[in-house]
Coordinates of C-alpha atoms and ligand atoms in Angstrom, one line a residue:
X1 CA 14.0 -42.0 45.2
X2 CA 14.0 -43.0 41.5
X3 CA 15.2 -46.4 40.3
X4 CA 18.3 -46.5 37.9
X5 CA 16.7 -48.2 34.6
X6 CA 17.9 -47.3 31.4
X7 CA 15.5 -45.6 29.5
X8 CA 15.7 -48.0 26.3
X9 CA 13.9 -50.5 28.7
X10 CA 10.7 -48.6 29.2
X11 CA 8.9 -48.6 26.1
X12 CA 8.7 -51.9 26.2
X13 CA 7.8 -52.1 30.0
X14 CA 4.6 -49.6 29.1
X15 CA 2.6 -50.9 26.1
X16 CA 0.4 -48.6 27.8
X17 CA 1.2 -45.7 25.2
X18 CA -1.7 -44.0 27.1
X19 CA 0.7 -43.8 30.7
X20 CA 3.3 -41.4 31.1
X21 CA 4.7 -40.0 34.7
X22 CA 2.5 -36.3 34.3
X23 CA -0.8 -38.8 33.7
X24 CA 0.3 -40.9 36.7
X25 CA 1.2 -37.7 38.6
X26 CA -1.9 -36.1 37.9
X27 CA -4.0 -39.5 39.0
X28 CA -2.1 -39.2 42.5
X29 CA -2.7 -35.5 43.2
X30 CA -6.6 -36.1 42.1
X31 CA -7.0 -39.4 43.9
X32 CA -7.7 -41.4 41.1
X33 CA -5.7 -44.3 42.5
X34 CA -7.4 -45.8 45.6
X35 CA -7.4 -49.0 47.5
X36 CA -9.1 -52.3 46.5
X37 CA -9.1 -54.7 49.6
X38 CA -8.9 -58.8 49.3
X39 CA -9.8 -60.9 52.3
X40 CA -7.0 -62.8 54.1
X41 CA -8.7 -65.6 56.2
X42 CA -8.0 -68.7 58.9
X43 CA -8.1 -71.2 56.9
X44 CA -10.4 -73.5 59.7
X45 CA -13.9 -71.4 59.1
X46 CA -13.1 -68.8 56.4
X47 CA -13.4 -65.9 59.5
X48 CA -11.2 -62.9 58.1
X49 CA -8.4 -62.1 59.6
X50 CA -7.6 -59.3 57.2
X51 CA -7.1 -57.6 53.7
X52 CA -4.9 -57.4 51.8
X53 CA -4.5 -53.4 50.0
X54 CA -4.3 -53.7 46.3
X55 CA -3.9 -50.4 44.3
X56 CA -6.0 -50.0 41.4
X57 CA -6.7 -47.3 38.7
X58 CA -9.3 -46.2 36.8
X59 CA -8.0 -43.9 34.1
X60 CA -11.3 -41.9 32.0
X61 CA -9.9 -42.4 28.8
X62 CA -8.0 -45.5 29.0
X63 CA -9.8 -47.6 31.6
X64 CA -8.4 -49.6 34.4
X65 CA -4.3 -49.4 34.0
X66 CA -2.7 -52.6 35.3
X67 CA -1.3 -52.0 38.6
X68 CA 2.4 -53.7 38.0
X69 CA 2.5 -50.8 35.6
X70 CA 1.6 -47.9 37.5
X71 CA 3.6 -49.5 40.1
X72 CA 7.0 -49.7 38.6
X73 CA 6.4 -46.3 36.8
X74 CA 5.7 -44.9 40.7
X75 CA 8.9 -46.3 41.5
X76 CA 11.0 -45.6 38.9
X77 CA 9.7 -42.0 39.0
X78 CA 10.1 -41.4 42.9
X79 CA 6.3 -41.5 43.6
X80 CA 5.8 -44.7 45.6
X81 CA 6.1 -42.9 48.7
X82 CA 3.7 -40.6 48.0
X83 CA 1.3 -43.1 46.0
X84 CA 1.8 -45.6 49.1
X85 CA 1.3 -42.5 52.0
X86 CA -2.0 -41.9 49.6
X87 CA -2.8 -45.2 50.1
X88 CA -2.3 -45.8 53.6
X89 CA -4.4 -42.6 54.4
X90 CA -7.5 -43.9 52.3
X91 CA -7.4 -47.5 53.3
X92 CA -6.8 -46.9 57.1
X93 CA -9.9 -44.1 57.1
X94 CA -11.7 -46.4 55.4
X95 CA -10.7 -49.5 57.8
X96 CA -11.7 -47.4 60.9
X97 CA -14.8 -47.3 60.0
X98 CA -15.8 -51.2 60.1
X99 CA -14.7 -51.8 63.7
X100 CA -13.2 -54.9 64.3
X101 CA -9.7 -56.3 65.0
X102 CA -8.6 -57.7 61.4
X103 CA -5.1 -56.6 60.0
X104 CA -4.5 -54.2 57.3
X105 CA -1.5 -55.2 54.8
X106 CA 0.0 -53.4 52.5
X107 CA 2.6 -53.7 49.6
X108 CA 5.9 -52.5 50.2
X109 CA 7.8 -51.7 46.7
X110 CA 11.4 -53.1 47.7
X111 CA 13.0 -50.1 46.6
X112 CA 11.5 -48.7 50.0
X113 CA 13.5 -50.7 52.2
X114 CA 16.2 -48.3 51.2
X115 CA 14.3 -45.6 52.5
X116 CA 15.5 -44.3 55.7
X117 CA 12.5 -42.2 56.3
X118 CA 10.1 -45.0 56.2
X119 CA 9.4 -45.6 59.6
X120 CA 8.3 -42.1 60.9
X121 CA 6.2 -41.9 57.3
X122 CA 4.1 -44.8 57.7
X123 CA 3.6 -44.2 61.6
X124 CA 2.6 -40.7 60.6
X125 CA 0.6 -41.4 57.9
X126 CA -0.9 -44.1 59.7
X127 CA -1.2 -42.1 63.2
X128 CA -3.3 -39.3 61.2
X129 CA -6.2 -41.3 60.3
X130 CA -6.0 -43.4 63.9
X131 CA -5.9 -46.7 62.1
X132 CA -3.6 -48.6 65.0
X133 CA -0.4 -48.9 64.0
X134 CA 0.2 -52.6 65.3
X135 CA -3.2 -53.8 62.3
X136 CA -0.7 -52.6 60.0
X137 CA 1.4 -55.2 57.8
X138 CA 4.1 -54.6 55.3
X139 CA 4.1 -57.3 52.7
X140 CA 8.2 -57.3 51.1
X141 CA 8.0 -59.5 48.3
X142 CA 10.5 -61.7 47.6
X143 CA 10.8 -61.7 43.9
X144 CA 13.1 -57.9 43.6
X145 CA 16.7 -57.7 44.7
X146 CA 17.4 -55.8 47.9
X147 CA 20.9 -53.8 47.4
X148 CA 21.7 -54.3 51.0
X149 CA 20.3 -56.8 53.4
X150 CA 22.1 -55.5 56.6
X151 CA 20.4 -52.2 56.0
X152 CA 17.0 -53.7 54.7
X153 CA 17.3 -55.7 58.2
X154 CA 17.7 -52.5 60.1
X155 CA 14.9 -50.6 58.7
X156 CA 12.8 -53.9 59.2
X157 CA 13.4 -53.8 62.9
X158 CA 12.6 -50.3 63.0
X159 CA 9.4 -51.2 61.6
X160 CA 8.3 -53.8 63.8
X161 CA 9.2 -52.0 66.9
X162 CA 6.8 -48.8 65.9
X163 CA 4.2 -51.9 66.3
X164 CA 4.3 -52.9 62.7
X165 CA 4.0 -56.5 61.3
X166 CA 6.2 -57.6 58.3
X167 CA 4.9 -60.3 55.6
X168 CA 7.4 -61.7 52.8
X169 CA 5.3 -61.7 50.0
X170 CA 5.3 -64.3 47.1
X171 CA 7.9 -66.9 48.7
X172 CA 8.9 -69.4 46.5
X173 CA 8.6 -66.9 43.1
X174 CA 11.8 -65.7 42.9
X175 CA 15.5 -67.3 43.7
X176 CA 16.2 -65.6 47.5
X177 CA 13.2 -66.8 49.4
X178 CA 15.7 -68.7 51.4
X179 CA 18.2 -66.7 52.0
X180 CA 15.9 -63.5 52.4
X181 CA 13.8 -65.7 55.4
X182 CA 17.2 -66.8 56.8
X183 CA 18.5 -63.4 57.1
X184 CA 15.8 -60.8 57.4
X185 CA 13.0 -61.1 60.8
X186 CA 9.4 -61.9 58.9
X187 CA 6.2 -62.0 60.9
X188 CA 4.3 -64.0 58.2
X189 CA 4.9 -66.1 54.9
X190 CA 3.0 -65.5 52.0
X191 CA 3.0 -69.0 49.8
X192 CA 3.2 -67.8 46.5
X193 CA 0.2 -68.5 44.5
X194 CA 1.9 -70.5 41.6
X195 CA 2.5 -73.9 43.9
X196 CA -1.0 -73.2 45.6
X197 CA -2.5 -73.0 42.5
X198 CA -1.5 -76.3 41.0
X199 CA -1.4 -77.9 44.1
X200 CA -4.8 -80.1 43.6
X201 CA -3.4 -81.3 40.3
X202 CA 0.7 -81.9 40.6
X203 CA 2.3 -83.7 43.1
X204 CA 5.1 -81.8 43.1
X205 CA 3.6 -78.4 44.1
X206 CA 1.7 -80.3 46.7
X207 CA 4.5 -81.7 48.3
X208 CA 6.8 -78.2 48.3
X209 CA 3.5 -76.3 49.5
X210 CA 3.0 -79.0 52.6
X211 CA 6.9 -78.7 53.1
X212 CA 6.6 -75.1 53.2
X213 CA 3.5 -74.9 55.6
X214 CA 6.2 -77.0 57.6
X215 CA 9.0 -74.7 57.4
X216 CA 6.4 -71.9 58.5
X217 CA 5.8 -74.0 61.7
X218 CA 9.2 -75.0 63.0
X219 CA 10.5 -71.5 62.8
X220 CA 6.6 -70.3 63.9
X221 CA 5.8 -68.1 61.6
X222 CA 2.5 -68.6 60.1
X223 CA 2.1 -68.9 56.7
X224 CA -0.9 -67.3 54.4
X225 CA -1.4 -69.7 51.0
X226 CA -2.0 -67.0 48.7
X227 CA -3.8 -67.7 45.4
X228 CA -6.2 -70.1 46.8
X229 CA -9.2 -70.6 43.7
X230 CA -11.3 -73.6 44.7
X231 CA -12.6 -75.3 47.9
X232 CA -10.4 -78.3 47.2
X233 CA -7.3 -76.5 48.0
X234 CA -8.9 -75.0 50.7
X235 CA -9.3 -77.9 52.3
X236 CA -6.1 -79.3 51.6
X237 CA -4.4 -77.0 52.8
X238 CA -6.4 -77.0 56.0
X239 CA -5.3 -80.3 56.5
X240 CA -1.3 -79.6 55.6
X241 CA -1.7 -77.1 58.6
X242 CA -1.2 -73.9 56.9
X243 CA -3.3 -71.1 58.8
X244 CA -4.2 -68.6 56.9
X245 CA -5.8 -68.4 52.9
X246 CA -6.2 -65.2 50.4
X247 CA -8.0 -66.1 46.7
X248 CA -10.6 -65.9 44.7
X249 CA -12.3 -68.7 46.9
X250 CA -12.9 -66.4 49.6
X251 CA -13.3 -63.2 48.0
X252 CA -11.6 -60.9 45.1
X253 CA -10.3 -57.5 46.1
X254 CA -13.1 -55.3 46.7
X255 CA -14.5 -51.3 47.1
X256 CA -14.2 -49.9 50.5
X257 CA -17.8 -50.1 50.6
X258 CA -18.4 -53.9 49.8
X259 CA -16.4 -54.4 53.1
X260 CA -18.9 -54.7 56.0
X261 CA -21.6 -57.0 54.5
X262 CA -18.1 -59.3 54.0
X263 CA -16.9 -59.1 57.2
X264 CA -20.7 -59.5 58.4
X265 CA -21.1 -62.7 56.6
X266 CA -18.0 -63.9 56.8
X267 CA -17.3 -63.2 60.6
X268 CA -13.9 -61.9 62.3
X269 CA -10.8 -64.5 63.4
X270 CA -10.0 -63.7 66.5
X271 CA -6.0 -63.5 66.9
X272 CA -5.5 -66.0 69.5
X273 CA -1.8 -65.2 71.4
X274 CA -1.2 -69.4 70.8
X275 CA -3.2 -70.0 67.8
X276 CA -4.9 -74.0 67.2
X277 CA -2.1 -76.1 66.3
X278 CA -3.1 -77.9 62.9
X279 CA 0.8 -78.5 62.4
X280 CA 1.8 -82.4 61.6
X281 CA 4.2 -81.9 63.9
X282 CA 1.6 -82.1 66.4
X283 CA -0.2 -84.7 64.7
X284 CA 2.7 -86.7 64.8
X285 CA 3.1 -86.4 68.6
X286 CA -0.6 -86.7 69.2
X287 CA -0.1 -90.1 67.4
X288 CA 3.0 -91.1 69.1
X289 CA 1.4 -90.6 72.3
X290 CA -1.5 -92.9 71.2
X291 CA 1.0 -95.4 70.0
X292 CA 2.9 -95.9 73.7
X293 CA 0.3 -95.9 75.7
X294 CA -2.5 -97.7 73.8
X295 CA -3.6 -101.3 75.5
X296 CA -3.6 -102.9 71.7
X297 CA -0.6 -103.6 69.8
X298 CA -0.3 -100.9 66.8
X299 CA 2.1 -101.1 63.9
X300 CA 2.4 -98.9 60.5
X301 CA 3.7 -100.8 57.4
X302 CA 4.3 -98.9 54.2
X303 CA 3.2 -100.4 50.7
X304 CA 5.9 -102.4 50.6
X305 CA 5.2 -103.8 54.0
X306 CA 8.2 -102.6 55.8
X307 CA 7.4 -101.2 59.2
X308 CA 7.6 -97.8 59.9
X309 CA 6.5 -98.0 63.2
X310 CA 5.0 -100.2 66.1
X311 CA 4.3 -99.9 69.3
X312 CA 5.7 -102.1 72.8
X313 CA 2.4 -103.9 73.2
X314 CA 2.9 -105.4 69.3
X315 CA 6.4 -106.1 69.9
X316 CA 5.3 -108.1 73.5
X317 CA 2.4 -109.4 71.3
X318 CA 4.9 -110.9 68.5
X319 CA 7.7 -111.5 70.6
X320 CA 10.4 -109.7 69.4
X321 CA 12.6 -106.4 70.2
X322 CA 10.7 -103.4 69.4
X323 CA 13.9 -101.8 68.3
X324 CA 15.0 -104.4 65.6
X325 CA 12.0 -104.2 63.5
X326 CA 11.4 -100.8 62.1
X327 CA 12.6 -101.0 58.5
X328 CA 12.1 -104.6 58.5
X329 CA 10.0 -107.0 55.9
X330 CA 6.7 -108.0 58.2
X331 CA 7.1 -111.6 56.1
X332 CA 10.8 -111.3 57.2
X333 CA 9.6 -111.2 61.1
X334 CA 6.6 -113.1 60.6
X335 CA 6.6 -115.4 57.4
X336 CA 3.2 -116.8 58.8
X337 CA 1.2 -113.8 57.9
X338 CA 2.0 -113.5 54.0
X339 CA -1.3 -115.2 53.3
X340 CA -2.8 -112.2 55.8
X341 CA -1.1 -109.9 53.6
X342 CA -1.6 -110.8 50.0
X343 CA -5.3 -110.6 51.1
X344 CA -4.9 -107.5 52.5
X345 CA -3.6 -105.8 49.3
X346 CA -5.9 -107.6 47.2
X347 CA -8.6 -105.7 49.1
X348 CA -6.7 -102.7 48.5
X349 CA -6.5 -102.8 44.7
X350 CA -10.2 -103.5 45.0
X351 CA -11.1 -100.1 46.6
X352 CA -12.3 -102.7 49.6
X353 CA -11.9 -102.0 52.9
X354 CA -9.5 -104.9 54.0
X355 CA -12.1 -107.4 56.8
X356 CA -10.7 -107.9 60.1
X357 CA -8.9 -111.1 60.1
X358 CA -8.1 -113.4 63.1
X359 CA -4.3 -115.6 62.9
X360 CA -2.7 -117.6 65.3
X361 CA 0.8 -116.9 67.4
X362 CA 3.4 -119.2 65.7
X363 CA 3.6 -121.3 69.1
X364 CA -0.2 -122.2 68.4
X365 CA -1.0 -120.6 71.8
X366 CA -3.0 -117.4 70.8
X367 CA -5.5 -116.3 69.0
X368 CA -4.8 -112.6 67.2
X369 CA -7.5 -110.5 65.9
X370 CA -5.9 -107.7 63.1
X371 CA -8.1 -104.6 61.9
X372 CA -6.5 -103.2 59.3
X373 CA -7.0 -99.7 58.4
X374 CA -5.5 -97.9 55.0
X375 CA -3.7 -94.8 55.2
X376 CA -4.0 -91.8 52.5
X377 CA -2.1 -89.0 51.8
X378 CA -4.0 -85.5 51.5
X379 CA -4.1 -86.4 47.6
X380 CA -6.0 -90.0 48.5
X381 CA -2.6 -91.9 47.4
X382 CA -2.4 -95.0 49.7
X383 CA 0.5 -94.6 51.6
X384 CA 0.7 -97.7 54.2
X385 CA -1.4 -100.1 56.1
X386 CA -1.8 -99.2 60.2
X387 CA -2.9 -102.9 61.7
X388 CA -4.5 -102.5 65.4
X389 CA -4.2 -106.2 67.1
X390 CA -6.0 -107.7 69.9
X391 CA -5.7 -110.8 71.4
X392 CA -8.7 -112.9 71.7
X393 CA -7.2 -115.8 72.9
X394 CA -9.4 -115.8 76.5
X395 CA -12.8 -114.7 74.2
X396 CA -12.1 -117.4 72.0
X397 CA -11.4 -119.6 74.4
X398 CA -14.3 -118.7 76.7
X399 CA -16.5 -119.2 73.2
X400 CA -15.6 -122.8 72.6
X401 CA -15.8 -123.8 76.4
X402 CA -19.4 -123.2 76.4
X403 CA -20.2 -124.0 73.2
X404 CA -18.3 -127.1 73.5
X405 CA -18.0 -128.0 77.1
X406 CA -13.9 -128.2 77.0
X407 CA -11.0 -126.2 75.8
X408 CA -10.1 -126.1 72.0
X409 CA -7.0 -128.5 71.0
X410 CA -3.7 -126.0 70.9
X411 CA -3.4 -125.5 75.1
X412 CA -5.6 -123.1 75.8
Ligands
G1 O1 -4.0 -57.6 42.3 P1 -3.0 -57.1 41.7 O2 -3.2 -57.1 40.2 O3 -3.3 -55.8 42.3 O4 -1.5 -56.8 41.9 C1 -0.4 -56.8 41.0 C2 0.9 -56.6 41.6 O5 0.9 -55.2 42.1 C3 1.1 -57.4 42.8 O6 2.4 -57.9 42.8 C4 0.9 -56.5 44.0 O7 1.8 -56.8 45.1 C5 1.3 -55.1 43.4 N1 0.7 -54.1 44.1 C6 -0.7 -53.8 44.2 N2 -0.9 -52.7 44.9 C7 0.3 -52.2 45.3 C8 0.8 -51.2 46.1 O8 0.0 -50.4 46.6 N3 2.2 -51.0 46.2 C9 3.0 -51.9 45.7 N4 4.3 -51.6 45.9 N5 2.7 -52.9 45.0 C10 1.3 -53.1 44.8
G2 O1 2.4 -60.0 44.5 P1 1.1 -60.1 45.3 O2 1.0 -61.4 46.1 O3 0.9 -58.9 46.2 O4 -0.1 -60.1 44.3 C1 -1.4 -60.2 44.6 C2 -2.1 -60.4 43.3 O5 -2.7 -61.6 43.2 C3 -3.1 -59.3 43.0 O6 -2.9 -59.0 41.7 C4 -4.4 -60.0 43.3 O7 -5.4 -59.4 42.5 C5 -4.0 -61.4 42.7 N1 -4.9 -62.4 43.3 C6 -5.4 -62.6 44.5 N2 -6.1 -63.7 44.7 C7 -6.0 -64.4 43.5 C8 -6.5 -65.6 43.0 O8 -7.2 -66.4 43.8 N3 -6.3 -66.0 41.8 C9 -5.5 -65.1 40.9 N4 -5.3 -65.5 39.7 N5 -5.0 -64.0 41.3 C10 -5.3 -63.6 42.6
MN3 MN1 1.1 -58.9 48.2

């Protein structure tokens, strides 16, 4: 299948006077395009979970020819297929002969989702060199058009039910991430590297990868952070939730050969049917079920001290509904503890960690002991105050009756 460009694009799209289709033809038929393979990993402990195929080629005369060339001169000349059958043949022989369980993906050129064929030619190619067919991946990226998404659907469900898994590459590059997810049955999410990247520095990126990392886990699909360079965003996205990691950090694409000492150092993921749920989903409900039953009163004000949450025992503690508060002032409910809290975020400015501090109940009949405790986001930016409160009215009390021989002055 060729692709319809006009020719006065190409020069342009091949500075590489040195390509033409007979050279590239020439490089198929004599093997001189061969896989690279890049670790894909769980993010937890770095164990790989697979590789990622990339094509490379390394021409005599010119040297190594960037692959988005070769690439879009395969398709526009009809030789994907054959280029990607080539591919499959040398990767999965190769593959075999590691053992292990870890998942094989490859790039599908979009162009191939036309193809009606595809199906029985991967499964034979694939069959041939008895690689199995369910450690194969098809990565679709989302950055090219696809003509028709009713057929592109069809030929994806083919795919899967051959035993194949299907990965949309690059999400968040291109303009139909959305609608492509929405409409077409992915396995997997690859985060395009361009928000992963900048993650540790901008806010911004952080904020759409974590939202993305959440997308992936309410319609549970796990999502692989591509483009991951340091051990900082590593282990911020670890703590977002995301699953999986490819990058530089864990390892660049690599020969067929430097493949087992990797997977010996690095160790294999084992694919758990229900994979360890990082999600903040289940944070949050891990919390929430801390928050009703804990024996101490618990609230969550954010830095303008507006609760955001509190538990029954602090509204018992307090004396006040438990549902009229959130999104209330804490001055507004209880005007006695803005001396509490201008200490508190003087600490905070400081970099001090806030000292537990002891008030008494308005009615002068308890005694009230706060830890406070500051909350961060992954980026370290103080996002609220969580106050644990215990009442140490008895303690106290107990404390001045044998120090003192009678009960403190304010009934108790
Ligand atoms: O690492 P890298 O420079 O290989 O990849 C450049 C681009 O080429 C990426 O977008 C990658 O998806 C694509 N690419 C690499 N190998 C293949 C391949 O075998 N088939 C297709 N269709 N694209 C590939
Ligand atoms: O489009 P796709 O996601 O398939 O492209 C993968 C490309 O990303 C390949 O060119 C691969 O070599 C490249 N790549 C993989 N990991 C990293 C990384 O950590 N940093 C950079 N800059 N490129 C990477
Ligand atoms: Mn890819």
């Amino acid at each position: 299948m060729k692709l319809p460009i006009a020719s006065s694009e190409r020069p342009s799209m091949f500075p590489y006077s040195g390509i033409d289709v007979s050279k590239l033809r020439r490089a198929i038929e004599r093997r001189k395009i061969y896989p690279m393979f890049q670790p894909i990993v769980a993010l937890p402990n770095g164990a790989v979970a697979g590789f990622e195929v990339l094509a490379r080629w390394q021409d005599e005369e010119i040297g190594a020819v960037p692959p988005q060339h070769f690439i879009r001169l395969a398709e526009q000349e009809g030789l994907i297929g054959q280029l990607m059958a080539q591919l499959i043949e040398d990767a999965c022989t190769s593959a075999l002969l590691w053992g292990g369980n870890f998942q094989l993906a490859f790039n599908l050129s979009p162009l191939q989702l036309a193809d009606d064929t595809l199906p029985t030619q991967i499964e034979t190619t694939v069959g041939r060199t008895g690689f199995p067919v369910s450690r194969v991946q098809l990565e679709v990226t989302e950055s090219t058009p696809i003509n028709d998404l009713g057929d592109a659907k069809r030929l994806i469900k083919r795919l899967q039910n051959i035993g194949l898994q299907i990965a949309l590459d690059d999400f968040g590059a291109g303009f139909s991430g959305f609608a492509r997810l929405q409409s077409l049955p992915f396995d997997q999410i690859k985060l395009d590297a361009s928000f992963v990247r900048s993650m540790t520095t901008s806010r911004n990126s952080r904020k759409i990868v974590s939202a993305i990392v959440g997308l992936g886990q309410s319609l549970g699909i796990p999502v692989i952070a591509e483009g991951v360079e340091t051990i900082q965003t590593a282990w911020m996205l670890t703590k977002l939730g995301c699953e999986f990691g490819q990058g530089y950090w864990y390892g660049r694409p690599s020969r067929a050969n430097a493949i087992p000492a990797i997977l010996e150092t690095s160790g294999e993921h084992v694919h758990e049917t229900s994979p360890l749920n990082l999600s903040c989903n289940l944070r949050m409900a891990q919390l929430n079920a801390i928050y009703a039953n804990a024996p101490i009163a618990l609230c969550f004000v954010d830095m303008r001290f507006r609760f955001v949450s509190a538990n029954q025992k602090f509204a018992e503690l307090i004396g006040v509904d438990l549902n009229s508060i959130i999104g209330r002032r804490v001055q507004e409910v209880r005007p006695d503890t803005i001396p509490l809290l201008i200490s508190v975020l003087d600490a905070i400015s400081q970099g001090r960690v806030p000292p537990p501090s002891e008030c008494v109940t308005p009615d002068g009949n308890r005694v009230l002991l706060s830890t406070v405790s500051v909350a961060y986001d992954e980026d370290n930016e103080v996002v609220g105050i969580s106050v644990a409160t215990i009442d140490i009215t008895n303690h106290k009390s107990s404390v001045a009756t044998r120090e003192f021989g009678r009960p403190p002055a304010g009934g108790f």
